[in-house]
CSV table of C-alpha atoms and ligand atoms in Angstrom, one decimal:
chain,number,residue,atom,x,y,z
A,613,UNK,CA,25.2,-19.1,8.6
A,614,UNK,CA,24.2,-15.6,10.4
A,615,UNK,CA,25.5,-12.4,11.1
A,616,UNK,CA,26.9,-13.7,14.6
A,617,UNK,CA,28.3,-16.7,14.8
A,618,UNK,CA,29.6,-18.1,18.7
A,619,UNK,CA,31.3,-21.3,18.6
A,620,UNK,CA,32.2,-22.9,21.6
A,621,UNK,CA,33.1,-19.7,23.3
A,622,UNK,CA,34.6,-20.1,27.2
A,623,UNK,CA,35.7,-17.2,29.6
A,624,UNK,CA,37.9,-17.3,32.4
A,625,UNK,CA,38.7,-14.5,34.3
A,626,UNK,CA,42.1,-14.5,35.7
A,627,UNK,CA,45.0,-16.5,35.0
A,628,UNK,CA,45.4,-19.6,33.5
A,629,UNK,CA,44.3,-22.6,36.2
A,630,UNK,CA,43.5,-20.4,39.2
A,631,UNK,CA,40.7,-18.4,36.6
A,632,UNK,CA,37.5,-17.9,37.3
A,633,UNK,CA,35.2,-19.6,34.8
A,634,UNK,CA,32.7,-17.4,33.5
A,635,UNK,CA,30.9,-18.9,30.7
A,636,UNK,CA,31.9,-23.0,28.6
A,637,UNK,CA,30.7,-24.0,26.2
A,638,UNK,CA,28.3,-20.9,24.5
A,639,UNK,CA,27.4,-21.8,20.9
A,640,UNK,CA,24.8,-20.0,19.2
A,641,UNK,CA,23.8,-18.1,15.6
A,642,UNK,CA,22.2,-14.9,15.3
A,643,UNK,CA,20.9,-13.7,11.7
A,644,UNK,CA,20.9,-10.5,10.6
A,645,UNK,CA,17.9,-8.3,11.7
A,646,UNK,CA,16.9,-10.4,14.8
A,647,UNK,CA,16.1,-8.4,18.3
A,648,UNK,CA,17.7,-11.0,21.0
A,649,UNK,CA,17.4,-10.4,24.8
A,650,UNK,CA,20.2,-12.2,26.5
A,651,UNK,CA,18.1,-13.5,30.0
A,652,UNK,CA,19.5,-14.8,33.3
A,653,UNK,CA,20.1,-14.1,37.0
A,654,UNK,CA,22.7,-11.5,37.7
A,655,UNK,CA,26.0,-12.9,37.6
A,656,UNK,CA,25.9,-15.4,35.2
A,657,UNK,CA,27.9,-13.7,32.6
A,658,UNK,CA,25.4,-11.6,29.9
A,659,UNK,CA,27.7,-8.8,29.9
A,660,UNK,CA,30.6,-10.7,29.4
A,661,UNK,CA,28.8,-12.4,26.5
A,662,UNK,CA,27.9,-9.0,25.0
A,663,UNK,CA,31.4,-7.2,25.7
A,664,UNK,CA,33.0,-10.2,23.4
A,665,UNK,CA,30.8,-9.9,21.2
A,666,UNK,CA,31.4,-6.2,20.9
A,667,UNK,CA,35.2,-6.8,20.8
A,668,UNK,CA,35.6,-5.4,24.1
A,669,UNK,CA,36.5,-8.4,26.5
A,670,UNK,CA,38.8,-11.0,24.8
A,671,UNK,CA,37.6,-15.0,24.1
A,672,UNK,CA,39.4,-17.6,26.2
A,673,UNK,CA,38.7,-20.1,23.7
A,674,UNK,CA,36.2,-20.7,20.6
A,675,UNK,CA,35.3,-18.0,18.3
A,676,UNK,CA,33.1,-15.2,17.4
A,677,UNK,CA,32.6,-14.1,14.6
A,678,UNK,CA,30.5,-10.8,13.3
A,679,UNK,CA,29.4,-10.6,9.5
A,680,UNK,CA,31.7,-13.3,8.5
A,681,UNK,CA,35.3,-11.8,10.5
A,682,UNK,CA,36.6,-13.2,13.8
A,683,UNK,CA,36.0,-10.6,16.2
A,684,UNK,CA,39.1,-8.9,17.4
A,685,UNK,CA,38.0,-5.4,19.0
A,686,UNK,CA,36.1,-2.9,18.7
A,687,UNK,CA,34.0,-2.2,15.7
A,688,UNK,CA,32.7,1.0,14.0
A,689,UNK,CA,29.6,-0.8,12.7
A,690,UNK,CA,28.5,-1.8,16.3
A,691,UNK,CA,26.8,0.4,19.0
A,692,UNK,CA,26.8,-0.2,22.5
A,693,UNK,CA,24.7,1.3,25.2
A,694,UNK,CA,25.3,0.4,28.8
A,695,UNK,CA,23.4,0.7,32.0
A,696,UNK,CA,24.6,4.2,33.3
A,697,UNK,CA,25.2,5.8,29.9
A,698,UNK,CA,27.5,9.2,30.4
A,699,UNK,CA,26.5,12.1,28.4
A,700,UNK,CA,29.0,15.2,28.6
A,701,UNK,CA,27.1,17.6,30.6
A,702,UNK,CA,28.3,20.4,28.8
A,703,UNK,CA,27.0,19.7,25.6
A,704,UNK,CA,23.6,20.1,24.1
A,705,UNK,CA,21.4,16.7,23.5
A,706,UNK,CA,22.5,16.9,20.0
A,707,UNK,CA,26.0,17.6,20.4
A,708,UNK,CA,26.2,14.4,22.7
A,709,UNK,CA,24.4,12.3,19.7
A,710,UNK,CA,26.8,13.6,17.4
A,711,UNK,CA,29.9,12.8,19.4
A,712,UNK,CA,31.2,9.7,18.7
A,713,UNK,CA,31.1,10.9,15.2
A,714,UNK,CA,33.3,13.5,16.0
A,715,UNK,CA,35.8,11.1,18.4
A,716,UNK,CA,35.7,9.0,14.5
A,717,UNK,CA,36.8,12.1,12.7
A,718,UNK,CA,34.3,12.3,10.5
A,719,UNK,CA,32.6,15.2,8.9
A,720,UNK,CA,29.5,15.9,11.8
A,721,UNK,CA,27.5,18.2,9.7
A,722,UNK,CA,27.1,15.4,7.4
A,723,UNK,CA,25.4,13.3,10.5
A,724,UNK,CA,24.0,16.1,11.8
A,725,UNK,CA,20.0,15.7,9.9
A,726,UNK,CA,20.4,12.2,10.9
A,727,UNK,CA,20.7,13.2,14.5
A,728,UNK,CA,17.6,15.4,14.3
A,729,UNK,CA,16.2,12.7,12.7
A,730,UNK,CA,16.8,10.5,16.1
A,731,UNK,CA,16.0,12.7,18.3
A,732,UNK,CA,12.7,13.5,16.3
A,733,UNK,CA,11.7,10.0,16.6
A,734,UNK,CA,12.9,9.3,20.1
A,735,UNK,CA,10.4,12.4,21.4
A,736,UNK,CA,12.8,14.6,21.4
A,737,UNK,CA,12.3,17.5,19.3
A,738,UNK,CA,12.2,20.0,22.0
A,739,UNK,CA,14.8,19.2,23.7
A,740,UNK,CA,17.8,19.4,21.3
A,741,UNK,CA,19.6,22.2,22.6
A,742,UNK,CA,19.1,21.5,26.1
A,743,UNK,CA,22.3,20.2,28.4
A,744,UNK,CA,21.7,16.8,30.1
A,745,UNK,CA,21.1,18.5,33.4
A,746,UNK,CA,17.4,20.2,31.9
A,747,UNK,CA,16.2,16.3,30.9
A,748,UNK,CA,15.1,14.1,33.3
A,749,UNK,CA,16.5,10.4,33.1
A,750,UNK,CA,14.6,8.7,30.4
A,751,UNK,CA,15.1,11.7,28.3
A,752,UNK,CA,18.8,11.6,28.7
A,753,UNK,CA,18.4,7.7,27.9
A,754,UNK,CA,17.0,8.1,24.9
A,755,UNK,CA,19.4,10.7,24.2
A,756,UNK,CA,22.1,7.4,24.6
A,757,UNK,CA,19.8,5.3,22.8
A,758,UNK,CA,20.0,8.1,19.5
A,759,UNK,CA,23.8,8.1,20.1
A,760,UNK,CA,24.5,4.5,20.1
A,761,UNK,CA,22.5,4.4,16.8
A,762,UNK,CA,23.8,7.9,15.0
A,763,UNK,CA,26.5,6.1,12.5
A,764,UNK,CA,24.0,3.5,11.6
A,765,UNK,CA,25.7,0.9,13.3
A,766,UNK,CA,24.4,-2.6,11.6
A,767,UNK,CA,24.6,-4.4,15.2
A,768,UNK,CA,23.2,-2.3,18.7
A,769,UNK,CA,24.5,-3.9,21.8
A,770,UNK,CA,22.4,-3.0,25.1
A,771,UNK,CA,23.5,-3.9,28.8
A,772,UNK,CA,20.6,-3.5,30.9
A,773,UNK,CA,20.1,0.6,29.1
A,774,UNK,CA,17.0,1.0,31.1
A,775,UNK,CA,17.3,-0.8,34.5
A,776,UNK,CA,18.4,2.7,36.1
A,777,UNK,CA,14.3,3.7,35.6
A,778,UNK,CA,11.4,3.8,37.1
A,779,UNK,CA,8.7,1.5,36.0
A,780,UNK,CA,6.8,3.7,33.6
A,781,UNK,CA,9.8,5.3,32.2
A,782,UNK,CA,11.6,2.0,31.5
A,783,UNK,CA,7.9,0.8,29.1
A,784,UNK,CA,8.5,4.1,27.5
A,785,UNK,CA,12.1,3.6,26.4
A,786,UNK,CA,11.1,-0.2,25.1
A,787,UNK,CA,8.2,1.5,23.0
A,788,UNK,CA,11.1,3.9,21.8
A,789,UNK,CA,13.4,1.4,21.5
A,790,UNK,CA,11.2,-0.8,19.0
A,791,UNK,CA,10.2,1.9,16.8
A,792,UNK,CA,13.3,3.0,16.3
A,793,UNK,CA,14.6,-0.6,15.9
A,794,UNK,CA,11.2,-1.3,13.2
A,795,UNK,CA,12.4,1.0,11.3
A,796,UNK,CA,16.3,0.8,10.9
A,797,UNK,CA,16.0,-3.1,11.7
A,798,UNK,CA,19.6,-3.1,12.8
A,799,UNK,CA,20.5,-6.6,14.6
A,800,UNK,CA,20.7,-6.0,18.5
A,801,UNK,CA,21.0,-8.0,21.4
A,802,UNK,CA,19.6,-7.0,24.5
A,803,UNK,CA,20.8,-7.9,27.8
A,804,UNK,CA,18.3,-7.8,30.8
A,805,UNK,CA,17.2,-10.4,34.0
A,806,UNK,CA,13.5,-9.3,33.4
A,807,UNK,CA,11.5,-11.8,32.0
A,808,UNK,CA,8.9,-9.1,30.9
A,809,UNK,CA,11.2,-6.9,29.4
A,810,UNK,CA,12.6,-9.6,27.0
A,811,UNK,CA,9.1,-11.2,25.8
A,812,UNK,CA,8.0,-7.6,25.3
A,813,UNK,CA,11.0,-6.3,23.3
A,814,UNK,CA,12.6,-9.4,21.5
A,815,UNK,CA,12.2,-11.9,18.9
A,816,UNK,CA,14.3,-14.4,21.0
A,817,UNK,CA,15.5,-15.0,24.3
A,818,UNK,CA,18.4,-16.8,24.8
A,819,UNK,CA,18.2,-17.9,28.7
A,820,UNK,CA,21.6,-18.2,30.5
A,821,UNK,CA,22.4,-20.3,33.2
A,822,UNK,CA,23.7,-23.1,35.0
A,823,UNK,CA,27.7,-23.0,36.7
A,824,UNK,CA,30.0,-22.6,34.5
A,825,UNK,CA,27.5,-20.9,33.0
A,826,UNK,CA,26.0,-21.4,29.3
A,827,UNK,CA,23.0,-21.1,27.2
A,828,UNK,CA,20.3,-23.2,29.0
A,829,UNK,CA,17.4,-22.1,26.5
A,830,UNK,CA,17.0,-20.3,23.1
A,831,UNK,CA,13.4,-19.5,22.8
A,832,UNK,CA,11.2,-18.0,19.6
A,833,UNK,CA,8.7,-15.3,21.0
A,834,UNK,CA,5.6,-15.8,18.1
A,835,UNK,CA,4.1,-12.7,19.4
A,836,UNK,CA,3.3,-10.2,16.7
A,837,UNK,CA,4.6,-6.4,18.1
A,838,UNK,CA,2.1,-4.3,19.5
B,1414,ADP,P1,25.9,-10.6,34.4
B,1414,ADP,O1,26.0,-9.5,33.4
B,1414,ADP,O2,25.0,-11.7,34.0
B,1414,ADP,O3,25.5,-10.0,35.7
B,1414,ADP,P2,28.8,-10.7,34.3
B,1414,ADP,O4,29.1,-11.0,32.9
B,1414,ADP,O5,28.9,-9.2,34.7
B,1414,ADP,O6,27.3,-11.2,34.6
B,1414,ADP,O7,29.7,-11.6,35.2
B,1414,ADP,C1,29.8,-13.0,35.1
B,1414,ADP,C2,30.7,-13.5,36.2
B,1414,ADP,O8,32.0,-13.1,35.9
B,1414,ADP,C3,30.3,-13.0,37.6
B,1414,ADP,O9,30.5,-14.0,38.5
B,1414,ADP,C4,31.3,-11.9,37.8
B,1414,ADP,O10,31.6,-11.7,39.1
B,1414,ADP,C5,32.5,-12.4,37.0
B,1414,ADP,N1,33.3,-11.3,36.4
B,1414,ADP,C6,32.9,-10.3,35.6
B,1414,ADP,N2,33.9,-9.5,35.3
B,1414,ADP,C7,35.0,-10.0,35.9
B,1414,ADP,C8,36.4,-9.6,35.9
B,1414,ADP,N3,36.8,-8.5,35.2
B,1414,ADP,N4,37.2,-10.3,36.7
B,1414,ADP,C9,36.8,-11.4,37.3
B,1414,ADP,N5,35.5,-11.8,37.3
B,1414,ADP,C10,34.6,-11.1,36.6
B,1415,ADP,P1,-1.6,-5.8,27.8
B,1415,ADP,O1,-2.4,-5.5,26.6
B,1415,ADP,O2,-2.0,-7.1,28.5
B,1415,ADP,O3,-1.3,-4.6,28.6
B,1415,ADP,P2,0.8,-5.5,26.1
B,1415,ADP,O4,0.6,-6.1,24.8
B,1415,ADP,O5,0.7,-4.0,26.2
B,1415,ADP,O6,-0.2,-6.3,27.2
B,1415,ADP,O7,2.2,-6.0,26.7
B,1415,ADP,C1,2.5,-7.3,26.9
B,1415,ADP,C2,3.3,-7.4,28.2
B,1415,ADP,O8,4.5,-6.6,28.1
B,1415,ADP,C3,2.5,-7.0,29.4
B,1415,ADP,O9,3.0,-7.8,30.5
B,1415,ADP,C4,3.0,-5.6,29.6
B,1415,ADP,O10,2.8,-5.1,30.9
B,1415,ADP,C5,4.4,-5.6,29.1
B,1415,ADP,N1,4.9,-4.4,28.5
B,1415,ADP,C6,4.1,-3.5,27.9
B,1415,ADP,N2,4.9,-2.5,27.4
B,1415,ADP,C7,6.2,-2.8,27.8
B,1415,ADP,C8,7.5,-2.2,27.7
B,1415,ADP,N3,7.6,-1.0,27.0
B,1415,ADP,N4,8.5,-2.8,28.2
B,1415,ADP,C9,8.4,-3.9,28.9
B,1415,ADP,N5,7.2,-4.6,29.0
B,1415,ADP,C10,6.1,-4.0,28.5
């Protein structure tokens, strides 16, 4: 058994028999600790994959479960970074990181060293008291990336985070991205339609395809991390 568990899992959009059928058929494990990009052509359903996983899109039928549990919302333990990411332009880098904390009610200043910790690692000692307008677009990124992963979640869900960059910004955030992730080694699943970006970044593609579509190939990548 792993840490995710899809069995069978279909989507429809829309009602009943005149739905739209998004995904049949998606079965698949993922153990605790593995990097997986989720890889296909636009449109054939990766962020509806990751949004049930993440409790945010219901199941039409089969199951998924997360550390054992059905999934049936939300979850404090995941963290989920999406292609535009919003920071609140009137707060500083490190209030941003700190703010789903704060939207959980929990004590901030206890998170707080954490935070610094983040942004430390993510480059981004200097700019911790600067407002998203002062960063340029990988910083304020990365400033997502250290928010989605502030509470420690044990699962990091990622929908395309860096497609919004340029070229040479978007191989700086996957360097970020994997040393953060070698040293919390927090599950995550990656969701991108470049090939390169998920040979370079996970441990295993799962390739999606095919109408409906499904998982048309789950692929090992034996290639030790620079
Ligand atoms: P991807 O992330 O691979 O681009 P999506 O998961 O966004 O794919 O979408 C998969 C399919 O489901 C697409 O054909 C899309 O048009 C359709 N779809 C996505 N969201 C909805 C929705 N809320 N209602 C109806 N159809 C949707
Ligand atoms: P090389 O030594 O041939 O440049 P690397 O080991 O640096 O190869 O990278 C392997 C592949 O991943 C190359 O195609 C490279 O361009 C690509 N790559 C390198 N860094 C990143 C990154 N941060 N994100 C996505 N792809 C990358």
């Amino acid at each position: 058994t792993g840490y995710i568990e899809c069995a069978a899992v279909r989507k429809i959009y829309g009602d009943g028999g005149q739905g739209f059928e998004a995904l049949r058929s998606v079965s698949f494990t993922i153990r605790d600790g593995e990097f997986v990009a989720l890889l296909g052509p636009s449109g054939c359903g990766k962020s509806t994959l990751l949004m049930m996983i993440g409790g945010l899109e219901d199941v039409t039928a089969g199951s998924i479960r997360v550390g054992g549990a059905p999934v049936d919302g939300p979850r404090p333990d995941t963290g989920v970074m999406f292609q535009d990411p919003t920071l609140l332009p009137w707060k500083t880098a490190l209030e941003n990181v700190l703010f789903p904390i704060r939207m959980m009610r929990q004590d901030v200043s206890a998170y707080e060293p954490a935070a610094r910790e983040l942004l430390r690692m993510a480059g981004l000692a200097a700019a911790v008291d600067k407002k998203p307008r002062q960063l340029s677009g990988g910083m304020r990124q990365r400033v997502a990336l250290c928010r989605a992963l502030v509470h420690r979640p044990r699962l990091l869900l990622m929908d395309e985070p860096f497609s919004a960059l340029d070229a040479i910004t978007r191989d700086e955030m996957g360097v970020a991205l994997l040393e953060l992730w070698e040293r919390y080694k927090q599950t995550a699943i990656f969701v991108t339609h470049s090939i390169r970006e998920a040979v370079f970044l996970a441990d295993r593609v799962l390739v999606m395809g095919g109408r409906p579509s499904s998982i048309v190939a789950d692929i090992r990548i034996p290639f030790a991390r620079p």
